[in-house]
Amino acid sequence: MAVCETCGNDYYMAFEVRTVGGGTHTFDSFECAIHKLAPLCEHCGTRIVGHGSEVSGKFYCCAHCARSADSAAGFEIRDAVGAYPG
């Protein structure tokens, strides 16, 4: 069994996540992996689980937060919500 590096649970179904930078992490759940590895939104502080938005090298959970934090560059970002192609 392996020990989760976030919560310390010794679990037989633990899994490893390997990062691009070469790091290896062991977790017992996706929740623990997200808590440890997901970036924080620069505006509201929530964990960014989806794609998020990047503006001027900073990461945001959505276009609203990007616009709120950086009004000039943030208005270039658009959420896909409500946007229909064609």
mmCIF file of N, CA and C in Angstrom:
data_model
loop_
_atom_site.group_PDB
_atom_site.id
_atom_site.type_symbol
_atom_site.label_atom_id
_atom_site.label_comp_id
_atom_site.label_asym_id
_atom_site.label_seq_id
_atom_site.Cartn_x
_atom_site.Cartn_y
_atom_site.Cartn_z
ATOM 1 N N MET A 1 0.841 -1.187 0.000
ATOM 2 C CA MET A 1 0.000 0.000 0.000
ATOM 3 C C MET A 1 0.883 1.246 0.000
ATOM 4 N N ALA A 2 0.295 2.361 -0.387
ATOM 5 C CA ALA A 2 1.052 3.606 -0.458
ATOM 6 C C ALA A 2 0.342 4.688 0.352
ATOM 7 N N VAL A 3 1.115 5.613 0.875
ATOM 8 C CA VAL A 3 0.595 6.674 1.728
ATOM 9 C C VAL A 3 0.363 7.943 0.903
ATOM 10 N N CYS A 4 -0.826 8.512 1.033
ATOM 11 C CA CYS A 4 -1.171 9.765 0.347
ATOM 12 C C CYS A 4 -0.355 10.902 0.952
ATOM 13 N N GLU A 5 0.284 11.683 0.103
ATOM 14 C CA GLU A 5 1.121 12.765 0.615
ATOM 15 C C GLU A 5 0.321 13.968 1.088
ATOM 16 N N THR A 6 -0.976 14.021 0.789
ATOM 17 C CA THR A 6 -1.805 15.119 1.263
ATOM 18 C C THR A 6 -2.431 14.805 2.622
ATOM 19 N N CYS A 7 -3.079 13.646 2.720
ATOM 20 C CA CYS A 7 -3.825 13.344 3.952
ATOM 21 C C CYS A 7 -3.183 12.276 4.832
ATOM 22 N N GLY A 8 -2.191 11.566 4.302
ATOM 23 C CA GLY A 8 -1.509 10.549 5.086
ATOM 24 C C GLY A 8 -2.207 9.205 5.141
ATOM 25 N N ASN A 9 -3.290 9.042 4.396
ATOM 26 C CA ASN A 9 -4.022 7.782 4.380
ATOM 27 C C ASN A 9 -3.203 6.701 3.674
ATOM 28 N N ASP A 10 -3.104 5.546 4.298
ATOM 29 C CA ASP A 10 -2.408 4.401 3.715
ATOM 30 C C ASP A 10 -3.467 3.567 2.997
ATOM 31 N N TYR A 11 -3.467 3.613 1.664
ATOM 32 C CA TYR A 11 -4.595 3.087 0.887
ATOM 33 C C TYR A 11 -4.100 2.155 -0.209
ATOM 34 N N TYR A 12 -4.757 1.035 -0.362
ATOM 35 C CA TYR A 12 -4.318 0.045 -1.352
ATOM 36 C C TYR A 12 -4.575 0.486 -2.787
ATOM 37 N N MET A 13 -5.452 1.451 -3.000
ATOM 38 C CA MET A 13 -5.727 1.922 -4.363
ATOM 39 C C MET A 13 -5.100 3.294 -4.634
ATOM 40 N N ALA A 14 -4.056 3.638 -3.905
ATOM 41 C CA ALA A 14 -3.367 4.908 -4.139
ATOM 42 C C ALA A 14 -2.778 4.917 -5.557
ATOM 43 N N PHE A 15 -2.542 6.102 -6.071
ATOM 44 C CA PHE A 15 -2.005 6.233 -7.428
ATOM 45 C C PHE A 15 -0.923 7.306 -7.447
ATOM 46 N N GLU A 16 -0.111 7.273 -8.491
ATOM 47 C CA GLU A 16 0.949 8.252 -8.659
ATOM 48 C C GLU A 16 0.597 9.237 -9.767
ATOM 49 N N VAL A 17 1.006 10.472 -9.565
ATOM 50 C CA VAL A 17 0.900 11.508 -10.589
ATOM 51 C C VAL A 17 2.321 11.985 -10.860
ATOM 52 N N ARG A 18 2.700 11.958 -12.122
ATOM 53 C CA ARG A 18 4.026 12.432 -12.530
ATOM 54 C C ARG A 18 3.865 13.768 -13.248
ATOM 55 N N THR A 19 4.624 14.746 -12.827
ATOM 56 C CA THR A 19 4.524 16.079 -13.408
ATOM 57 C C THR A 19 5.531 16.252 -14.538
ATOM 58 N N VAL A 20 5.316 17.260 -15.355
ATOM 59 C CA VAL A 20 6.206 17.552 -16.470
ATOM 60 C C VAL A 20 7.615 17.854 -15.956
ATOM 61 N N GLY A 21 7.701 18.457 -14.787
ATOM 62 C CA GLY A 21 8.990 18.803 -14.218
ATOM 63 C C GLY A 21 9.742 17.626 -13.611
ATOM 64 N N GLY A 22 9.158 16.437 -13.667
ATOM 65 C CA GLY A 22 9.823 15.250 -13.180
ATOM 66 C C GLY A 22 9.433 14.811 -11.779
ATOM 67 N N GLY A 23 8.545 15.558 -11.137
ATOM 68 C CA GLY A 23 8.109 15.188 -9.798
ATOM 69 C C GLY A 23 7.143 14.008 -9.827
ATOM 70 N N THR A 24 7.157 13.221 -8.760
ATOM 71 C CA THR A 24 6.215 12.114 -8.601
ATOM 72 C C THR A 24 5.487 12.300 -7.282
ATOM 73 N N HIS A 25 4.167 12.212 -7.329
ATOM 74 C CA HIS A 25 3.334 12.410 -6.148
ATOM 75 C C HIS A 25 2.406 11.218 -5.981
ATOM 76 N N THR A 26 2.138 10.842 -4.746
ATOM 77 C CA THR A 26 1.253 9.722 -4.448
ATOM 78 C C THR A 26 0.015 10.244 -3.717
ATOM 79 N N PHE A 27 -1.167 9.834 -4.206
ATOM 80 C CA PHE A 27 -2.432 10.279 -3.619
ATOM 81 C C PHE A 27 -3.386 9.109 -3.481
ATOM 82 N N ASP A 28 -4.340 9.266 -2.569
ATOM 83 C CA ASP A 28 -5.363 8.240 -2.399
ATOM 84 C C ASP A 28 -6.675 8.641 -3.061
ATOM 85 N N SER A 29 -6.782 9.889 -3.555
ATOM 86 C CA SER A 29 -8.005 10.360 -4.204
ATOM 87 C C SER A 29 -7.680 11.538 -5.114
ATOM 88 N N PHE A 30 -8.572 11.792 -6.057
ATOM 89 C CA PHE A 30 -8.406 12.966 -6.912
ATOM 90 C C PHE A 30 -8.541 14.239 -6.082
ATOM 91 N N GLU A 31 -9.373 14.204 -5.066
ATOM 92 C CA GLU A 31 -9.540 15.360 -4.185
ATOM 93 C C GLU A 31 -8.200 15.777 -3.577
ATOM 94 N N CYS A 32 -7.441 14.809 -3.069
ATOM 95 C CA CYS A 32 -6.131 15.117 -2.486
ATOM 96 C C CYS A 32 -5.154 15.601 -3.543
ATOM 97 N N ALA A 33 -5.201 15.014 -4.744
ATOM 98 C CA ALA A 33 -4.320 15.448 -5.833
ATOM 99 C C ALA A 33 -4.624 16.889 -6.223
ATOM 100 N N ILE A 34 -5.890 17.230 -6.336
ATOM 101 C CA ILE A 34 -6.296 18.594 -6.675
ATOM 102 C C ILE A 34 -5.844 19.562 -5.594
ATOM 103 N N HIS A 35 -6.059 19.192 -4.335
ATOM 104 C CA HIS A 35 -5.682 20.061 -3.224
ATOM 105 C C HIS A 35 -4.182 20.367 -3.249
ATOM 106 N N LYS A 36 -3.390 19.398 -3.605
ATOM 107 C CA LYS A 36 -1.933 19.557 -3.600
ATOM 108 C C LYS A 36 -1.389 20.214 -4.876
ATOM 109 N N LEU A 37 -1.958 19.874 -6.052
ATOM 110 C CA LEU A 37 -1.333 20.252 -7.321
ATOM 111 C C LEU A 37 -2.034 21.350 -8.119
ATOM 112 N N ALA A 38 -3.347 21.509 -7.961
ATOM 113 C CA ALA A 38 -4.073 22.482 -8.784
ATOM 114 C C ALA A 38 -3.675 23.909 -8.399
ATOM 115 N N PRO A 39 -3.466 24.761 -9.401
ATOM 116 C CA PRO A 39 -3.105 26.149 -9.100
ATOM 117 C C PRO A 39 -4.288 26.909 -8.495
ATOM 118 N N LEU A 40 -3.981 27.993 -7.799
ATOM 119 C CA LEU A 40 -5.013 28.853 -7.217
ATOM 120 C C LEU A 40 -5.331 30.005 -8.157
ATOM 121 N N CYS A 41 -6.598 30.366 -8.234
ATOM 122 C CA CYS A 41 -7.014 31.543 -8.998
ATOM 123 C C CYS A 41 -6.401 32.780 -8.348
ATOM 124 N N GLU A 42 -5.777 33.632 -9.144
ATOM 125 C CA GLU A 42 -5.134 34.842 -8.633
ATOM 126 C C GLU A 42 -6.138 35.832 -8.050
ATOM 127 N N HIS A 43 -7.411 35.714 -8.439
ATOM 128 C CA HIS A 43 -8.418 36.672 -7.976
ATOM 129 C C HIS A 43 -9.211 36.165 -6.774
ATOM 130 N N CYS A 44 -9.815 34.983 -6.896
ATOM 131 C CA CYS A 44 -10.719 34.510 -5.831
ATOM 132 C C CYS A 44 -10.116 33.417 -4.951
ATOM 133 N N GLY A 45 -8.993 32.841 -5.373
ATOM 134 C CA GLY A 45 -8.312 31.856 -4.554
ATOM 135 C C GLY A 45 -8.826 30.432 -4.663
ATOM 136 N N THR A 46 -9.798 30.193 -5.529
ATOM 137 C CA THR A 46 -10.306 28.824 -5.694
ATOM 138 C C THR A 46 -9.300 27.976 -6.462
ATOM 139 N N ARG A 47 -9.352 26.672 -6.266
ATOM 140 C CA ARG A 47 -8.478 25.772 -7.021
ATOM 141 C C ARG A 47 -8.972 25.708 -8.464
ATOM 142 N N ILE A 48 -8.068 25.780 -9.417
ATOM 143 C CA ILE A 48 -8.431 25.720 -10.831
ATOM 144 C C ILE A 48 -8.374 24.260 -11.259
ATOM 145 N N VAL A 49 -9.550 23.658 -11.431
ATOM 146 C CA VAL A 49 -9.638 22.247 -11.783
ATOM 147 C C VAL A 49 -9.761 22.078 -13.292
ATOM 148 N N GLY A 50 -10.406 23.008 -13.956
ATOM 149 C CA GLY A 50 -10.567 22.950 -15.407
ATOM 150 C C GLY A 50 -9.438 23.680 -16.109
ATOM 151 N N HIS A 51 -9.711 24.175 -17.303
ATOM 152 C CA HIS A 51 -8.689 24.864 -18.090
ATOM 153 C C HIS A 51 -8.283 26.195 -17.491
ATOM 154 N N GLY A 52 -9.241 26.934 -16.952
ATOM 155 C CA GLY A 52 -8.929 28.249 -16.421
ATOM 156 C C GLY A 52 -8.542 29.207 -17.534
ATOM 157 N N SER A 53 -8.046 30.372 -17.139
ATOM 158 C CA SER A 53 -7.612 31.405 -18.083
ATOM 159 C C SER A 53 -6.272 31.951 -17.626
ATOM 160 N N GLU A 54 -5.394 32.219 -18.579
ATOM 161 C CA GLU A 54 -4.107 32.818 -18.263
ATOM 162 C C GLU A 54 -4.053 34.202 -18.886
ATOM 163 N N VAL A 55 -3.735 35.196 -18.065
ATOM 164 C CA VAL A 55 -3.605 36.567 -18.528
ATOM 165 C C VAL A 55 -2.309 37.128 -17.949
ATOM 166 N N SER A 56 -1.428 37.568 -18.819
ATOM 167 C CA SER A 56 -0.160 38.170 -18.404
ATOM 168 C C SER A 56 0.606 37.295 -17.414
ATOM 169 N N GLY A 57 0.587 35.983 -17.639
ATOM 170 C CA GLY A 57 1.333 35.060 -16.799
ATOM 171 C C GLY A 57 0.662 34.698 -15.488
ATOM 172 N N LYS A 58 -0.555 35.163 -15.264
ATOM 173 C CA LYS A 58 -1.296 34.834 -14.045
ATOM 174 C C LYS A 58 -2.489 33.956 -14.427
ATOM 175 N N PHE A 59 -2.866 33.059 -13.518
ATOM 176 C CA PHE A 59 -3.929 32.104 -13.811
ATOM 177 C C PHE A 59 -5.199 32.439 -13.044
ATOM 178 N N TYR A 60 -6.330 32.284 -13.735
ATOM 179 C CA TYR A 60 -7.642 32.579 -13.163
ATOM 180 C C TYR A 60 -8.578 31.419 -13.447
ATOM 181 N N CYS A 61 -9.560 31.237 -12.571
ATOM 182 C CA CYS A 61 -10.488 30.120 -12.746
ATOM 183 C C CYS A 61 -11.481 30.374 -13.879
ATOM 184 N N CYS A 62 -11.717 31.645 -14.211
ATOM 185 C CA CYS A 62 -12.707 31.974 -15.257
ATOM 186 C C CYS A 62 -12.410 33.364 -15.815
ATOM 187 N N ALA A 63 -13.103 33.709 -16.884
ATOM 188 C CA ALA A 63 -12.915 35.018 -17.508
ATOM 189 C C ALA A 63 -13.372 36.142 -16.588
ATOM 190 N N HIS A 64 -14.403 35.900 -15.794
ATOM 191 C CA HIS A 64 -14.886 36.922 -14.858
ATOM 192 C C HIS A 64 -13.769 37.344 -13.900
ATOM 193 N N CYS A 65 -13.069 36.349 -13.316
ATOM 194 C CA CYS A 65 -11.979 36.659 -12.394
ATOM 195 C C CYS A 65 -10.826 37.345 -13.117
ATOM 196 N N ALA A 66 -10.537 36.938 -14.346
ATOM 197 C CA ALA A 66 -9.473 37.572 -15.127
ATOM 198 C C ALA A 66 -9.805 39.033 -15.379
ATOM 199 N N ARG A 67 -11.058 39.319 -15.748
ATOM 200 C CA ARG A 67 -11.469 40.705 -15.988
ATOM 201 C C ARG A 67 -11.456 41.521 -14.701
ATOM 202 N N SER A 68 -11.853 40.903 -13.600
ATOM 203 C CA SER A 68 -11.894 41.612 -12.320
ATOM 204 C C SER A 68 -10.497 41.972 -11.832
ATOM 205 N N ALA A 69 -9.529 41.103 -12.064
ATOM 206 C CA ALA A 69 -8.168 41.314 -11.576
ATOM 207 C C ALA A 69 -7.332 42.187 -12.507
ATOM 208 N N ASP A 70 -7.562 42.084 -13.804
ATOM 209 C CA ASP A 70 -6.756 42.797 -14.792
ATOM 210 C C ASP A 70 -7.689 43.330 -15.863
ATOM 211 N N SER A 71 -8.268 44.482 -15.603
ATOM 212 C CA SER A 71 -9.317 44.985 -16.486
ATOM 213 C C SER A 71 -8.847 45.209 -17.921
ATOM 214 N N ALA A 72 -7.616 45.612 -18.125
ATOM 215 C CA ALA A 72 -7.136 45.869 -19.487
ATOM 216 C C ALA A 72 -6.968 44.575 -20.263
ATOM 217 N N ALA A 73 -6.113 43.687 -19.796
ATOM 218 C CA ALA A 73 -5.852 42.435 -20.510
ATOM 219 C C ALA A 73 -6.973 41.425 -20.298
ATOM 220 N N GLY A 74 -7.644 41.488 -19.163
ATOM 221 C CA GLY A 74 -8.694 40.531 -18.848
ATOM 222 C C GLY A 74 -9.871 40.575 -19.800
ATOM 223 N N PHE A 75 -10.127 41.725 -20.390
ATOM 224 C CA PHE A 75 -11.272 41.821 -21.301
ATOM 225 C C PHE A 75 -11.019 41.123 -22.628
ATOM 226 N N GLU A 76 -9.795 40.681 -22.867
ATOM 227 C CA GLU A 76 -9.502 39.898 -24.056
ATOM 228 C C GLU A 76 -9.922 38.438 -23.892
ATOM 229 N N ILE A 77 -10.130 38.012 -22.662
ATOM 230 C CA ILE A 77 -10.479 36.627 -22.352
ATOM 231 C C ILE A 77 -11.988 36.450 -22.438
ATOM 232 N N ARG A 78 -12.412 35.342 -23.015
ATOM 233 C CA ARG A 78 -13.833 35.038 -23.135
ATOM 234 C C ARG A 78 -14.095 33.638 -22.617
ATOM 235 N N ASP A 79 -15.125 33.485 -21.804
ATOM 236 C CA ASP A 79 -15.572 32.149 -21.394
ATOM 237 C C ASP A 79 -16.330 31.519 -22.547
ATOM 238 N N ALA A 80 -16.343 30.200 -22.597
ATOM 239 C CA ALA A 80 -17.076 29.490 -23.620
ATOM 240 C C ALA A 80 -18.561 29.376 -23.260
ATOM 241 N N VAL A 81 -18.910 29.676 -22.017
ATOM 242 C CA VAL A 81 -20.290 29.574 -21.570
ATOM 243 C C VAL A 81 -21.166 30.529 -22.363
ATOM 244 N N GLY A 82 -22.181 30.007 -22.981
ATOM 245 C CA GLY A 82 -23.107 30.838 -23.755
ATOM 246 C C GLY A 82 -22.604 31.178 -25.146
ATOM 247 N N ALA A 83 -21.419 30.783 -25.503
ATOM 248 C CA ALA A 83 -20.881 31.066 -26.828
ATOM 249 C C ALA A 83 -21.197 29.885 -27.741
ATOM 250 N N TYR A 84 -21.832 30.184 -28.860
ATOM 251 C CA TYR A 84 -22.202 29.129 -29.788
ATOM 252 C C TYR A 84 -21.484 29.347 -31.108
ATOM 253 N N PRO A 85 -20.774 28.325 -31.581
ATOM 254 C CA PRO A 85 -20.057 28.487 -32.841
ATOM 255 C C PRO A 85 -21.020 28.682 -34.024
ATOM 256 N N GLY A 86 -20.564 29.463 -34.963
ATOM 257 C CA GLY A 86 -21.321 29.648 -36.199
ATOM 258 C C GLY A 86 -22.358 30.620 -36.061
#
